Protein backbone atom coordinates (compact mmCIF):
# COMPACT_ATOMS: atom_id res chain seq x y z
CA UNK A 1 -11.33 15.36 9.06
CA UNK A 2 -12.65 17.92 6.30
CA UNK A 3 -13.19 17.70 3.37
CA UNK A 4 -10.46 19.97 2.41
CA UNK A 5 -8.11 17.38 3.94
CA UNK A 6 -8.97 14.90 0.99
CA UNK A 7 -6.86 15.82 -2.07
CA UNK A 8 -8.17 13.30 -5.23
CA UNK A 9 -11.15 11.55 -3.63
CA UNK A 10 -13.61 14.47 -1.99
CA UNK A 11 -16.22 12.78 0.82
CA UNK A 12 -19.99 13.15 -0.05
CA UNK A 13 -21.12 16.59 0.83
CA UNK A 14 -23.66 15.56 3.34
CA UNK A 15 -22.14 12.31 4.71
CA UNK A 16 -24.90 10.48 3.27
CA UNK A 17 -24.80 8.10 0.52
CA UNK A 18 -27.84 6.34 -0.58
CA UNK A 19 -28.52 2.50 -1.53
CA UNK A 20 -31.45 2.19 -3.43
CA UNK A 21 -32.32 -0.34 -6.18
CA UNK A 22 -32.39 1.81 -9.16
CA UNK A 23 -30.12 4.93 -9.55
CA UNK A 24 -32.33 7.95 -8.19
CA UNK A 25 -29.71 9.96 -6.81
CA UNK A 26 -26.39 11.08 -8.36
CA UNK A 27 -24.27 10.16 -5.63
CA UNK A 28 -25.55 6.51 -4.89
CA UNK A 29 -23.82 3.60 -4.10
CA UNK A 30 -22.62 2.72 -6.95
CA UNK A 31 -21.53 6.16 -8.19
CA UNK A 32 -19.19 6.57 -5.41
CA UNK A 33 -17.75 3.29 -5.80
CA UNK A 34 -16.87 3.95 -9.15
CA UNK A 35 -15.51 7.15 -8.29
CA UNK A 36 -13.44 5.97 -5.78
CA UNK A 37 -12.42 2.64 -7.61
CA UNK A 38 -10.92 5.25 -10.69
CA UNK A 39 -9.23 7.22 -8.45
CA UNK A 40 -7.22 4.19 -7.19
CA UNK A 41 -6.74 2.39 -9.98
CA UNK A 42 -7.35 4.40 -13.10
CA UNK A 43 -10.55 4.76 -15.16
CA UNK A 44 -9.42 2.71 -17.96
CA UNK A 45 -9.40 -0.43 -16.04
CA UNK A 46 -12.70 0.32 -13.92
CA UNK A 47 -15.11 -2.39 -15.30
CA UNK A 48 -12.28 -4.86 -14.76
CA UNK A 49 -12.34 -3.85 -11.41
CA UNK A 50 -16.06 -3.48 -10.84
CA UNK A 51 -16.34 -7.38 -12.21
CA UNK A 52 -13.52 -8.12 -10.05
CA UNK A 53 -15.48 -7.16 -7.13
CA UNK A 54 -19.00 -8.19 -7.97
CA UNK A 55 -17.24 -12.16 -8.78
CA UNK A 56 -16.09 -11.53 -4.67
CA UNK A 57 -19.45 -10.89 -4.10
CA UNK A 58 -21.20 -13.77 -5.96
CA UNK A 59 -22.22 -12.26 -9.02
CA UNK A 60 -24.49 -14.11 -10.86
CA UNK A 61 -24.23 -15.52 -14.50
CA UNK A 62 -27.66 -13.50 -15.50
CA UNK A 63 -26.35 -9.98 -14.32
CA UNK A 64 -24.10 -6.91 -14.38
CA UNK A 65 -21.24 -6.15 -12.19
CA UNK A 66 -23.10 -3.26 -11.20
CA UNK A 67 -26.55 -5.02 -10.53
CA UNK A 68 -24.42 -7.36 -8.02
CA UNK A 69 -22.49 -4.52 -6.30
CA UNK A 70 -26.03 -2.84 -5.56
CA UNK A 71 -28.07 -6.37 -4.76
CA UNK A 72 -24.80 -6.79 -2.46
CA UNK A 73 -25.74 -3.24 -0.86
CA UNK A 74 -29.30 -4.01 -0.51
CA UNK A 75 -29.64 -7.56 1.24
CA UNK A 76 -26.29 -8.38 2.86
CA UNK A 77 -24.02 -5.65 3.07
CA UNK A 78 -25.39 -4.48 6.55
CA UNK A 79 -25.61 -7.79 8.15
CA UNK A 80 -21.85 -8.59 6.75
CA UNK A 81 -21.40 -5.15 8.80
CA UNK A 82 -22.90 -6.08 11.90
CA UNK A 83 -21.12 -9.28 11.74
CA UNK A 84 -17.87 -7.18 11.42
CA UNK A 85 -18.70 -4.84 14.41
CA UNK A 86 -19.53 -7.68 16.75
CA UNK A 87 -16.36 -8.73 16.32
CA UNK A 88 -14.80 -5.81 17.29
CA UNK A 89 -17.27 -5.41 20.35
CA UNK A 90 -18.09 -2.02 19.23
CA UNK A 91 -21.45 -3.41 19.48
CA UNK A 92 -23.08 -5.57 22.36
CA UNK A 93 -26.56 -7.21 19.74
């Protein structure tokens, strides 16, 4: 699928997004989630949505919706991912 095939929502240009702690790169994480998240559900309600998602994700009291999304990223999202494949046996670990 190109990216021409994608009419609100374009893909990241090189298929690579990156998950780093601190925002070094314009299309991180984070900034695609966003942009994704306002596409679907409007930009006026996106850090209802954002909290929404980081409370799924066990936000903590001391820190931002954002700071959980990306901790999320980080330390668990890959071994949630793995968990998710191996159940699928797309992968023999």
């Amino acid at each position: 699928m190109g990216r021409s095939e994608f009419k609100t929502y374009q893909p990241d240009v090189d298929n690579i997004i990156p998950v780093t702690e601190e925002v070094l790169f314009d299309d991180d994480i984070i900034n695609k989630i966003e942009e994704l998240v306002s596409i679907l559900y409007g930009k006026e309600p996106l850090e209802e949505n954002l909290l929404f998602i980081a409370e799924a994700l066990g936000k903590k009291v001391n820190e931002s919706s954002v700071d959980c999304i990306r901790r999320y990223f980080i330390k668990d999202f890959y071994k949630d991912h793995l968990k998710c494949i191996k159940k699928t046996d797309l992968l023999d670990v």
